[in-house]
Amino acid sequence: MIERRYVSTAQVAAALGVSVTTVKRWVDEGILPAQKTPGGHRKLLLADVLRVVREGNFPHLDLGRLDLLGLEHGLPETAGLSARLLDALHARDAGAARALVQETHAAGLAVTALADEVVAPAMAQLGHEWERGRIDVLHEHRATQISAAALYELKSVLEVSASPDRPVAVGGGPERDPYLLANLLAEMVLLEAGWQPVNFGPNTPLVSFCKAVGKFQPRLLWLSVSYLDDPAGFAARYQELYREAARAGVAVAVGGRALTESVRATLPYTTFGDGMSHLAAFARSLHPSPRPPRRGRPRGT
Ligand code: B12
């Protein structure tokens, strides 16, 4: 059902147009995470190889060597993937949702695109159907749980290949905001960007984030705000959190539909983002991920 596709160092060397020794050195330098088999062989997760492909520039790239059926024709459009996810959610087909999430990632779709171009549009469509009375709030809850289950499995794949020395980020949603998916995706995007995210999830009192800043000494705090029943009360408590973070030199990234322009105008923050691609770009600006050495490196870097 869930394929964690592994490829050999020889396959990777052939696909990237480099020697097996180079691939082994990249593994030893932590640029290409790998698992060692009891026999001492290095097993590389396909998703990691495709991530390095995305970050590097390999003039002799030949993905066909990784015999990934159908990749030479490129990934399907994300709009099509989002429609497929919506179909799975309508049908309450958890298996189809899991397969879609796993396979698109294994095929090279970044978590940021999965979040902004696949999951968010599919859930937004469900929201419109609820608003028009076509579906019940029950479907929204079930769709959230099915999507979350598929994402948690992908998160475990991302965690396997995470390198040891990563900066810490803490985050979640404020009190009385029940929204789960945006925070889970923020956590996964930060994992993919080489961070160690600590997600407190939705409905977390802002005062607890103040404590988390002291306890976890993060470099980054994210806040996803999808629902506010008391914007003024939130702004007052948030000011205290931002002061705490600023004192500790912690960058604060905020986002979410409830942070409208008028609400944002009352808040200090380091960065605001409309989508997870903004969070990833900001996180990478604070902590650039290590790049493959010279051979295959983008021109001029
Ligand atoms: C699922 C859902 C629920 C579920 C939540 C289940 C759960 N545990 O998560 C439940 C049923 C609880 C719910 C409740 C309500 N809901 Co509701 N809900 C939704 C729905 C369908 C999907 C939300 C979701 O998870 N989307 C997926 C995430 C990944 O996408 P996203 O939130 O857009 O986040 C993206 C960006 O904002 C950004 N982002 C988000 N956080 C962050 C953080 C950072 C740092 C950055 C950089 C970026 C960023 O990136 C994300 C990915 O692209 C939306 C429809 C929609 N348009 O999203 C309606 C929707 C948000 N709900 C709505 C409403 C009205 C409500 C209720 C008030 C209904 C009611 N009367 O009770 C309540 C309010 C909450 C409450 N107190 O209960 C309306 C809001 C309308 C408005 N004007 O804002 C919507 C838009 C539906 C609609 N079309 O009318 N809801």
Tab-separated table of N, CA and C in Angstrom, residues 37-194:
chain	number	residue	atom	x	y	z
A	37	THR	N	22.204	-1.114	5.560
A	37	THR	CA	21.633	-2.442	5.804
A	37	THR	C	22.609	-3.210	6.686
A	38	PRO	N	22.160	-4.298	7.344
A	38	PRO	CA	23.077	-5.088	8.177
A	38	PRO	C	24.323	-5.475	7.366
A	39	GLY	N	24.154	-5.635	6.026
A	39	GLY	CA	25.314	-6.022	5.192
A	39	GLY	C	26.189	-4.833	4.876
A	40	GLY	N	25.869	-3.636	5.423
A	40	GLY	CA	26.737	-2.467	5.215
A	40	GLY	C	26.401	-1.711	3.941
A	41	HIS	N	25.328	-2.145	3.247
A	41	HIS	CA	24.954	-1.431	2.016
A	41	HIS	C	24.187	-0.157	2.357
A	42	ARG	N	24.347	0.849	1.542
A	42	ARG	CA	23.612	2.106	1.748
A	42	ARG	C	22.310	2.047	0.954
A	43	LYS	N	21.159	2.235	1.661
A	43	LYS	CA	19.856	2.247	0.971
A	43	LYS	C	19.383	3.698	0.959
A	44	LEU	N	19.024	4.214	-0.221
A	44	LEU	CA	18.627	5.622	-0.321
A	44	LEU	C	17.139	5.707	-0.627
A	45	LEU	N	16.450	6.565	0.139
A	45	LEU	CA	15.020	6.755	-0.118
A	45	LEU	C	14.856	7.564	-1.403
A	46	LEU	N	13.979	7.098	-2.296
A	46	LEU	CA	13.760	7.781	-3.569
A	46	LEU	C	13.381	9.235	-3.327
A	47	ALA	N	12.516	9.481	-2.327
A	47	ALA	CA	12.062	10.862	-2.075
A	47	ALA	C	13.263	11.769	-1.765
A	48	ASP	N	14.294	11.218	-1.048
A	48	ASP	CA	15.471	12.038	-0.719
A	48	ASP	C	16.274	12.334	-1.981
A	49	VAL	N	16.407	11.313	-2.825
A	49	VAL	CA	17.178	11.513	-4.070
A	49	VAL	C	16.494	12.602	-4.898
A	50	LEU	N	15.187	12.525	-4.987
A	50	LEU	CA	14.470	13.517	-5.813
A	50	LEU	C	14.548	14.899	-5.174
A	51	ARG	N	14.643	14.964	-3.846
A	51	ARG	CA	14.797	16.281	-3.192
A	51	ARG	C	16.148	16.871	-3.590
A	52	VAL	N	17.224	16.039	-3.569
A	52	VAL	CA	18.555	16.554	-3.934
A	52	VAL	C	18.544	16.976	-5.407
A	53	VAL	N	17.815	16.205	-6.220
A	53	VAL	CA	17.714	16.574	-7.648
A	53	VAL	C	17.087	17.967	-7.766
A	54	ARG	N	16.032	18.177	-6.951
A	54	ARG	CA	15.334	19.483	-7.010
A	54	ARG	C	16.283	20.603	-6.594
A	55	GLU	N	17.161	20.328	-5.603
A	55	GLU	CA	18.011	21.408	-5.056
A	55	GLU	C	19.285	21.613	-5.861
A	56	GLY	N	19.720	20.560	-6.562
A	56	GLY	CA	20.997	20.676	-7.278
A	56	GLY	C	20.746	20.939	-8.755
A	57	ASN	N	21.825	20.850	-9.548
A	57	ASN	CA	21.689	21.044	-10.998
A	57	ASN	C	22.569	19.990	-11.651
A	58	PHE	N	21.985	18.947	-12.176
A	58	PHE	CA	22.749	17.791	-12.652
A	58	PHE	C	22.666	17.727	-14.175
A	59	PRO	N	23.718	18.254	-14.871
A	59	PRO	CA	23.663	18.318	-16.330
A	59	PRO	C	23.442	16.951	-16.973
A	60	HIS	N	23.845	15.860	-16.268
A	60	HIS	CA	23.715	14.546	-16.923
A	60	HIS	C	22.574	13.755	-16.298
A	61	LEU	N	21.535	14.474	-15.845
A	61	LEU	CA	20.430	13.820	-15.130
A	61	LEU	C	19.675	12.859	-16.053
A	62	ASP	N	19.421	11.654	-15.554
A	62	ASP	CA	18.630	10.669	-16.330
A	62	ASP	C	17.768	9.897	-15.345
A	63	LEU	N	16.593	10.468	-14.981
A	63	LEU	CA	15.733	9.857	-13.957
A	63	LEU	C	15.271	8.473	-14.372
A	64	GLY	N	15.283	8.235	-15.698
A	64	GLY	CA	14.842	6.915	-16.169
A	64	GLY	C	15.642	5.800	-15.500
A	65	ARG	N	16.935	6.130	-15.144
A	65	ARG	CA	17.799	5.103	-14.523
A	65	ARG	C	17.248	4.678	-13.172
A	66	LEU	N	16.352	5.475	-12.601
A	66	LEU	CA	15.769	5.095	-11.295
A	66	LEU	C	14.524	4.267	-11.523
A	67	ASP	N	14.316	3.829	-12.744
A	67	ASP	CA	13.154	3.064	-13.284
A	67	ASP	C	11.866	3.404	-12.560
A	68	LEU	N	11.578	4.648	-12.509
A	68	LEU	CA	10.342	5.098	-11.857
A	68	LEU	C	9.287	5.204	-12.924
A	69	LEU	N	8.386	4.268	-12.919
A	69	LEU	CA	7.376	4.221	-13.999
A	69	LEU	C	6.697	5.556	-14.189
A	70	GLY	N	6.793	6.060	-15.385
A	70	GLY	CA	5.919	7.187	-15.725
A	70	GLY	C	6.502	8.533	-15.353
A	71	LEU	N	7.704	8.561	-14.681
A	71	LEU	CA	8.233	9.870	-14.278
A	71	LEU	C	8.795	10.630	-15.442
A	72	GLU	N	9.276	9.856	-16.463
A	72	GLU	CA	9.887	10.605	-17.565
A	72	GLU	C	8.843	11.507	-18.215
A	73	HIS	N	7.551	11.228	-17.940
A	73	HIS	CA	6.539	12.121	-18.547
A	73	HIS	C	6.225	13.266	-17.595
A	74	GLY	N	6.965	13.314	-16.434
A	74	GLY	CA	6.747	14.469	-15.540
A	74	GLY	C	5.545	14.252	-14.646
A	75	LEU	N	5.483	15.046	-13.584
A	75	LEU	CA	4.395	14.903	-12.608
A	75	LEU	C	3.091	15.403	-13.214
A	76	PRO	N	1.955	14.774	-12.879
A	76	PRO	CA	0.688	15.335	-13.324
A	76	PRO	C	0.524	16.737	-12.718
A	77	GLU	N	-0.286	17.581	-13.359
A	77	GLU	CA	-0.559	18.925	-12.855
A	77	GLU	C	-1.099	18.851	-11.431
A	78	THR	N	-0.716	19.803	-10.584
A	78	THR	CA	-1.206	19.759	-9.196
A	78	THR	C	-2.719	19.954	-9.141
A	79	ALA	N	-3.287	20.711	-10.101
A	79	ALA	CA	-4.760	20.879	-10.111
A	79	ALA	C	-5.431	19.519	-10.256
A	80	GLY	N	-4.869	18.680	-11.096
A	80	GLY	CA	-5.417	17.332	-11.291
A	80	GLY	C	-5.266	16.487	-10.026
A	81	LEU	N	-4.123	16.644	-9.359
A	81	LEU	CA	-3.899	15.901	-8.108
A	81	LEU	C	-4.885	16.368	-7.046
A	82	SER	N	-5.153	17.692	-7.007
A	82	SER	CA	-6.094	18.235	-6.025
A	82	SER	C	-7.504	17.709	-6.287
A	83	ALA	N	-7.873	17.608	-7.561
A	83	ALA	CA	-9.198	17.065	-7.915
A	83	ALA	C	-9.286	15.590	-7.506
A	84	ARG	N	-8.155	14.857	-7.676
A	84	ARG	CA	-8.157	13.433	-7.280
A	84	ARG	C	-8.306	13.320	-5.763
A	85	LEU	N	-7.633	14.236	-5.027
A	85	LEU	CA	-7.764	14.194	-3.557
A	85	LEU	C	-9.202	14.499	-3.158
A	86	LEU	N	-9.812	15.510	-3.797
A	86	LEU	CA	-11.201	15.866	-3.481
A	86	LEU	C	-12.123	14.671	-3.732
A	87	ASP	N	-11.896	13.955	-4.834
A	87	ASP	CA	-12.699	12.748	-5.116
A	87	ASP	C	-12.546	11.728	-3.990
A	88	ALA	N	-11.306	11.536	-3.542
A	88	ALA	CA	-11.059	10.567	-2.463
A	88	ALA	C	-11.771	11.008	-1.177
A	89	LEU	N	-11.763	12.332	-0.915
A	89	LEU	CA	-12.406	12.834	0.307
A	89	LEU	C	-13.931	12.725	0.207
A	90	HIS	N	-14.467	13.004	-0.971
A	90	HIS	CA	-15.912	12.846	-1.168
A	90	HIS	C	-16.316	11.387	-0.934
A	91	ALA	N	-15.472	10.481	-1.427
A	91	ALA	CA	-15.775	9.040	-1.323
A	91	ALA	C	-15.378	8.490	0.042
A	92	ARG	N	-14.790	9.381	0.895
A	92	ARG	CA	-14.262	8.956	2.206
A	92	ARG	C	-13.348	7.733	2.034
A	93	ASP	N	-12.504	7.787	0.983
A	93	ASP	CA	-11.583	6.691	0.652
A	93	ASP	C	-10.191	7.019	1.186
A	94	ALA	N	-9.930	6.600	2.448
A	94	ALA	CA	-8.650	6.919	3.105
A	94	ALA	C	-7.475	6.304	2.345
A	95	GLY	N	-7.676	5.101	1.778
A	95	GLY	CA	-6.598	4.423	1.043
A	95	GLY	C	-6.166	5.224	-0.171
A	96	ALA	N	-7.138	5.731	-0.917
A	96	ALA	CA	-6.820	6.505	-2.128
A	96	ALA	C	-6.093	7.795	-1.749
A	97	ALA	N	-6.522	8.427	-0.649
A	97	ALA	CA	-5.862	9.671	-0.209
A	97	ALA	C	-4.419	9.385	0.200
A	98	ARG	N	-4.186	8.276	0.933
A	98	ARG	CA	-2.812	7.926	1.362
A	98	ARG	C	-1.938	7.637	0.150
A	99	ALA	N	-2.458	6.859	-0.784
A	99	ALA	CA	-1.657	6.502	-1.970
A	99	ALA	C	-1.280	7.763	-2.744
A	100	LEU	N	-2.241	8.684	-2.899
A	100	LEU	CA	-1.966	9.908	-3.657
A	100	LEU	C	-0.865	10.723	-2.987
A	101	VAL	N	-0.947	10.883	-1.681
A	101	VAL	CA	0.047	11.690	-0.958
A	101	VAL	C	1.427	11.042	-1.051
A	102	GLN	N	1.491	9.723	-0.853
A	102	GLN	CA	2.785	9.030	-0.878
A	102	GLN	C	3.398	9.040	-2.269
A	103	GLU	N	2.600	8.718	-3.245
A	103	GLU	CA	3.158	8.595	-4.604
A	103	GLU	C	3.570	9.937	-5.167
A	104	THR	N	2.806	10.995	-4.895
A	104	THR	CA	3.212	12.287	-5.460
A	104	THR	C	4.498	12.753	-4.796
A	105	HIS	N	4.660	12.448	-3.518
A	105	HIS	CA	5.911	12.859	-2.866
A	105	HIS	C	7.068	12.040	-3.408
A	106	ALA	N	6.853	10.707	-3.539
A	106	ALA	CA	7.924	9.861	-4.063
A	106	ALA	C	8.286	10.292	-5.480
A	107	ALA	N	7.329	10.870	-6.173
A	107	ALA	CA	7.581	11.299	-7.550
A	107	ALA	C	8.207	12.689	-7.598
A	108	GLY	N	8.428	13.283	-6.414
A	108	GLY	CA	9.190	14.523	-6.408
A	108	GLY	C	8.397	15.772	-6.067
A	109	LEU	N	7.096	15.645	-5.703
A	109	LEU	CA	6.333	16.845	-5.377
A	109	LEU	C	6.738	17.340	-3.993
A	110	ALA	N	7.188	18.586	-3.906
A	110	ALA	CA	7.597	19.134	-2.609
A	110	ALA	C	6.389	19.269	-1.689
A	111	VAL	N	6.619	19.210	-0.398
A	111	VAL	CA	5.515	19.319	0.567
A	111	VAL	C	4.845	20.689	0.453
A	112	THR	N	5.629	21.717	0.108
A	112	THR	CA	5.024	23.047	-0.043
A	112	THR	C	3.955	23.030	-1.137
A	113	ALA	N	4.252	22.373	-2.265
A	113	ALA	CA	3.270	22.295	-3.362
A	113	ALA	C	2.100	21.402	-2.960
A	114	LEU	N	2.392	20.316	-2.240
A	114	LEU	CA	1.322	19.435	-1.756
A	114	LEU	C	0.345	20.233	-0.894
A	115	ALA	N	0.903	21.106	-0.050
A	115	ALA	CA	0.078	21.908	0.863
A	115	ALA	C	-0.724	22.968	0.108
A	116	ASP	N	0.012	23.822	-0.643
A	116	ASP	CA	-0.621	25.004	-1.251
A	116	ASP	C	-1.443	24.686	-2.497
A	117	GLU	N	-1.025	23.652	-3.264
A	117	GLU	CA	-1.670	23.414	-4.567
A	117	GLU	C	-2.532	22.147	-4.603
A	118	VAL	N	-2.429	21.285	-3.588
A	118	VAL	CA	-3.226	20.041	-3.600
A	118	VAL	C	-4.209	20.006	-2.424
A	119	VAL	N	-3.680	20.057	-1.187
A	119	VAL	CA	-4.549	19.911	-0.007
A	119	VAL	C	-5.439	21.149	0.190
A	120	ALA	N	-4.833	22.364	0.225
A	120	ALA	CA	-5.626	23.579	0.506
A	120	ALA	C	-6.761	23.777	-0.507
A	121	PRO	N	-6.509	23.652	-1.829
A	121	PRO	CA	-7.628	23.839	-2.774
A	121	PRO	C	-8.726	22.782	-2.611
A	122	ALA	N	-8.345	21.530	-2.341
A	122	ALA	CA	-9.360	20.474	-2.175
A	122	ALA	C	-10.220	20.766	-0.950
A	123	MET	N	-9.575	21.170	0.156
A	123	MET	CA	-10.335	21.490	1.367
A	123	MET	C	-11.172	22.754	1.171
A	124	ALA	N	-10.648	23.714	0.413
A	124	ALA	CA	-11.420	24.944	0.164
A	124	ALA	C	-12.702	24.618	-0.600
A	125	GLN	N	-12.587	23.689	-1.552
A	125	GLN	CA	-13.778	23.283	-2.316
A	125	GLN	C	-14.822	22.658	-1.391
A	126	LEU	N	-14.348	21.836	-0.456
A	126	LEU	CA	-15.277	21.238	0.524
A	126	LEU	C	-15.951	22.326	1.346
A	127	GLY	N	-15.167	23.365	1.690
A	127	GLY	CA	-15.716	24.482	2.459
A	127	GLY	C	-16.846	25.173	1.710
A	128	HIS	N	-16.624	25.362	0.413
A	128	HIS	CA	-17.684	25.990	-0.402
A	128	HIS	C	-18.935	25.110	-0.408
A	129	GLU	N	-18.748	23.796	-0.518
A	129	GLU	CA	-19.901	22.889	-0.549
A	129	GLU	C	-20.643	22.936	0.792
A	130	TRP	N	-19.906	23.066	1.900
A	130	TRP	CA	-20.545	23.212	3.218
A	130	TRP	C	-21.336	24.515	3.285
A	131	GLU	N	-20.699	25.564	2.818
A	131	GLU	CA	-21.319	26.891	2.848
A	131	GLU	C	-22.644	26.876	2.072
A	132	ARG	N	-22.670	26.090	0.962
A	132	ARG	CA	-23.889	26.021	0.139
A	132	ARG	C	-24.837	24.932	0.640
A	133	GLY	N	-24.519	24.342	1.784
A	133	GLY	CA	-25.426	23.353	2.378
A	133	GLY	C	-25.418	22.022	1.642
A	134	ARG	N	-24.435	21.804	0.762
A	134	ARG	CA	-24.389	20.544	0.001
A	134	ARG	C	-23.792	19.413	0.832
A	135	ILE	N	-22.917	19.775	1.761
A	135	ILE	CA	-22.364	18.750	2.653
A	135	ILE	C	-22.523	19.232	4.092
A	136	ASP	N	-22.449	18.278	5.018
A	136	ASP	CA	-22.587	18.624	6.449
A	136	ASP	C	-21.207	18.844	7.059
A	137	VAL	N	-21.177	19.483	8.201
A	137	VAL	CA	-19.893	19.722	8.876
A	137	VAL	C	-19.202	18.387	9.178
A	138	LEU	N	-19.995	17.334	9.255
A	138	LEU	CA	-19.474	15.970	9.466
A	138	LEU	C	-18.428	15.638	8.398
A	139	HIS	N	-18.736	15.998	7.125
A	139	HIS	CA	-17.830	15.676	6.009
A	139	HIS	C	-16.528	16.452	6.154
A	140	GLU	N	-16.651	17.682	6.662
A	140	GLU	CA	-15.432	18.486	6.859
A	140	GLU	C	-14.537	17.800	7.888
A	141	HIS	N	-15.174	17.334	8.955
A	141	HIS	CA	-14.383	16.645	9.999
A	141	HIS	C	-13.758	15.377	9.423
A	142	ARG	N	-14.566	14.573	8.688
A	142	ARG	CA	-14.044	13.299	8.173
A	142	ARG	C	-12.928	13.553	7.164
A	143	ALA	N	-13.116	14.548	6.311
A	143	ALA	CA	-12.087	14.877	5.301
A	143	ALA	C	-10.797	15.322	5.982
A	144	THR	N	-10.947	16.077	7.071
A	144	THR	CA	-9.752	16.520	7.806
A	144	THR	C	-9.008	15.315	8.364
A	145	GLN	N	-9.751	14.351	8.947
A	145	GLN	CA	-9.103	13.173	9.546
A	145	GLN	C	-8.439	12.300	8.471
A	146	ILE	N	-9.083	12.134	7.339
A	146	ILE	CA	-8.505	11.308	6.258
A	146	ILE	C	-7.229	11.973	5.725
A	147	SER	N	-7.299	13.284	5.509
A	147	SER	CA	-6.104	13.999	5.010
A	147	SER	C	-4.994	13.930	6.045
A	148	ALA	N	-5.357	14.129	7.323
A	148	ALA	CA	-4.328	14.111	8.382
A	148	ALA	C	-3.648	12.747	8.450
A	149	ALA	N	-4.421	11.673	8.329
A	149	ALA	CA	-3.830	10.326	8.408
A	149	ALA	C	-2.803	10.126	7.287
A	150	ALA	N	-3.135	10.560	6.084
A	150	ALA	CA	-2.205	10.425	4.944
A	150	ALA	C	-0.957	11.273	5.166
A	151	LEU	N	-1.146	12.474	5.713
A	151	LEU	CA	-0.003	13.379	5.929
A	151	LEU	C	0.903	12.869	7.050
A	152	TYR	N	0.308	12.310	8.114
A	152	TYR	CA	1.142	11.797	9.218
A	152	TYR	C	2.064	10.692	8.691
A	153	GLU	N	1.556	9.872	7.752
A	153	GLU	CA	2.414	8.807	7.209
A	153	GLU	C	3.557	9.390	6.402
A	154	LEU	N	3.276	10.422	5.636
A	154	LEU	CA	4.358	11.058	4.878
A	154	LEU	C	5.336	11.718	5.846
A	155	LYS	N	4.797	12.286	6.927
A	155	LYS	CA	5.681	12.922	7.920
A	155	LYS	C	6.678	11.898	8.456
A	156	SER	N	6.233	10.677	8.670
A	156	SER	CA	7.173	9.670	9.214
A	156	SER	C	8.270	9.369	8.195
A	157	VAL	N	7.964	9.450	6.901
A	157	VAL	CA	9.005	9.266	5.870
A	157	VAL	C	10.007	10.418	5.946
A	158	LEU	N	9.482	11.635	6.091
A	158	LEU	CA	10.366	12.811	6.165
A	158	LEU	C	11.255	12.725	7.407
A	159	GLU	N	10.689	12.208	8.496
A	159	GLU	CA	11.465	12.148	9.752
A	159	GLU	C	12.609	11.138	9.630
A	160	VAL	N	12.358	10.049	8.868
A	160	VAL	CA	13.409	9.021	8.714
A	160	VAL	C	14.650	9.646	8.101
A	161	SER	N	14.437	10.506	7.110
A	161	SER	CA	15.617	11.027	6.384
A	161	SER	C	16.090	12.358	6.951
A	162	ALA	N	15.568	12.769	8.111
A	162	ALA	CA	15.995	14.072	8.661
A	162	ALA	C	17.405	13.968	9.248
A	163	SER	N	18.246	14.945	8.953
A	163	SER	CA	19.625	14.926	9.471
A	163	SER	C	19.614	15.316	10.946
A	164	PRO	N	20.681	14.943	11.703
A	164	PRO	CA	20.688	15.148	13.166
A	164	PRO	C	20.718	16.622	13.576
A	165	ASP	N	21.650	17.385	13.081
A	165	ASP	CA	21.832	18.760	13.601
A	165	ASP	C	20.922	19.750	12.870
A	166	ARG	N	19.716	19.919	13.375
A	166	ARG	CA	18.764	20.828	12.739
A	166	ARG	C	18.305	21.883	13.739
A	167	PRO	N	18.081	23.123	13.274
A	167	PRO	CA	17.562	24.155	14.192
A	167	PRO	C	16.122	23.860	14.586
A	168	VAL	N	15.754	24.299	15.786
A	168	VAL	CA	14.417	24.002	16.318
A	168	VAL	C	13.426	25.098	15.955
A	169	ALA	N	12.213	24.674	15.598
A	169	ALA	CA	11.097	25.606	15.399
A	169	ALA	C	9.936	25.076	16.226
A	170	VAL	N	9.178	25.972	16.872
A	170	VAL	CA	7.989	25.556	17.614
A	170	VAL	C	6.787	26.279	17.023
A	171	GLY	N	5.613	25.669	17.145
A	171	GLY	CA	4.444	26.334	16.577
A	171	GLY	C	3.146	25.619	16.832
A	172	GLY	N	2.061	26.223	16.306
A	172	GLY	CA	0.726	25.652	16.437
A	172	GLY	C	-0.325	26.704	16.200
A	173	GLY	N	-1.564	26.428	16.670
A	173	GLY	CA	-2.665	27.379	16.518
A	173	GLY	C	-3.129	27.876	17.882
A	174	PRO	N	-3.722	29.086	17.958
A	174	PRO	CA	-4.100	29.674	19.251
A	174	PRO	C	-5.346	29.053	19.866
A	175	GLU	N	-5.626	29.476	21.088
A	175	GLU	CA	-6.780	28.926	21.807
A	175	GLU	C	-8.079	29.107	21.005
A	176	ARG	N	-8.957	28.091	21.087
A	176	ARG	CA	-10.280	28.070	20.436
A	176	ARG	C	-10.207	28.094	18.904
A	177	ASP	N	-9.049	27.823	18.344
A	177	ASP	CA	-8.900	27.628	16.884
A	177	ASP	C	-8.655	26.145	16.659
A	178	PRO	N	-9.651	25.425	16.095
A	178	PRO	CA	-9.545	23.949	16.038
A	178	PRO	C	-8.800	23.405	14.821
A	179	TYR	N	-8.287	24.245	13.948
A	179	TYR	CA	-7.808	23.793	12.636
A	179	TYR	C	-6.485	23.030	12.730
A	180	LEU	N	-6.529	21.788	12.246
A	180	LEU	CA	-5.424	20.835	12.387
A	180	LEU	C	-4.449	20.844	11.210
A	181	LEU	N	-4.980	20.840	9.968
A	181	LEU	CA	-4.140	20.551	8.804
A	181	LEU	C	-3.056	21.597	8.552
A	182	ALA	N	-3.376	22.864	8.686
A	182	ALA	CA	-2.381	23.902	8.383
A	182	ALA	C	-1.152	23.744	9.283
A	183	ASN	N	-1.369	23.431	10.556
A	183	ASN	CA	-0.222	23.262	11.462
A	183	ASN	C	0.566	21.995	11.145
A	184	LEU	N	-0.132	20.943	10.778
A	184	LEU	CA	0.562	19.700	10.419
A	184	LEU	C	1.415	19.934	9.169
A	185	LEU	N	0.873	20.660	8.200
A	185	LEU	CA	1.634	20.956	6.977
A	185	LEU	C	2.797	21.895	7.263
A	186	ALA	N	2.609	22.856	8.180
A	186	ALA	CA	3.720	23.750	8.550
A	186	ALA	C	4.855	22.907	9.141
A	187	GLU	N	4.513	21.956	9.999
A	187	GLU	CA	5.517	21.072	10.606
A	187	GLU	C	6.252	20.283	9.529
A	188	MET	N	5.510	19.747	8.556
A	188	MET	CA	6.133	18.923	7.516
A	188	MET	C	6.996	19.756	6.569
A	189	VAL	N	6.544	20.964	6.274
A	189	VAL	CA	7.334	21.849	5.394
A	189	VAL	C	8.659	22.210	6.068
A	190	LEU	N	8.614	22.429	7.382
A	190	LEU	CA	9.849	22.763	8.107
A	190	LEU	C	10.769	21.545	8.193
A	191	LEU	N	10.185	20.355	8.335
A	191	LEU	CA	10.995	19.125	8.319
A	191	LEU	C	11.731	19.020	6.973
A	192	GLU	N	10.983	19.228	5.888
A	192	GLU	CA	11.567	19.118	4.550
A	192	GLU	C	12.637	20.195	4.332
A	193	ALA	N	12.492	21.321	5.044
A	193	ALA	CA	13.464	22.419	4.885
A	193	ALA	C	14.658	22.262	5.834
A	194	GLY	N	14.742	21.102	6.501
A	194	GLY	CA	15.921	20.820	7.332
A	194	GLY	C	15.823	21.324	8.760
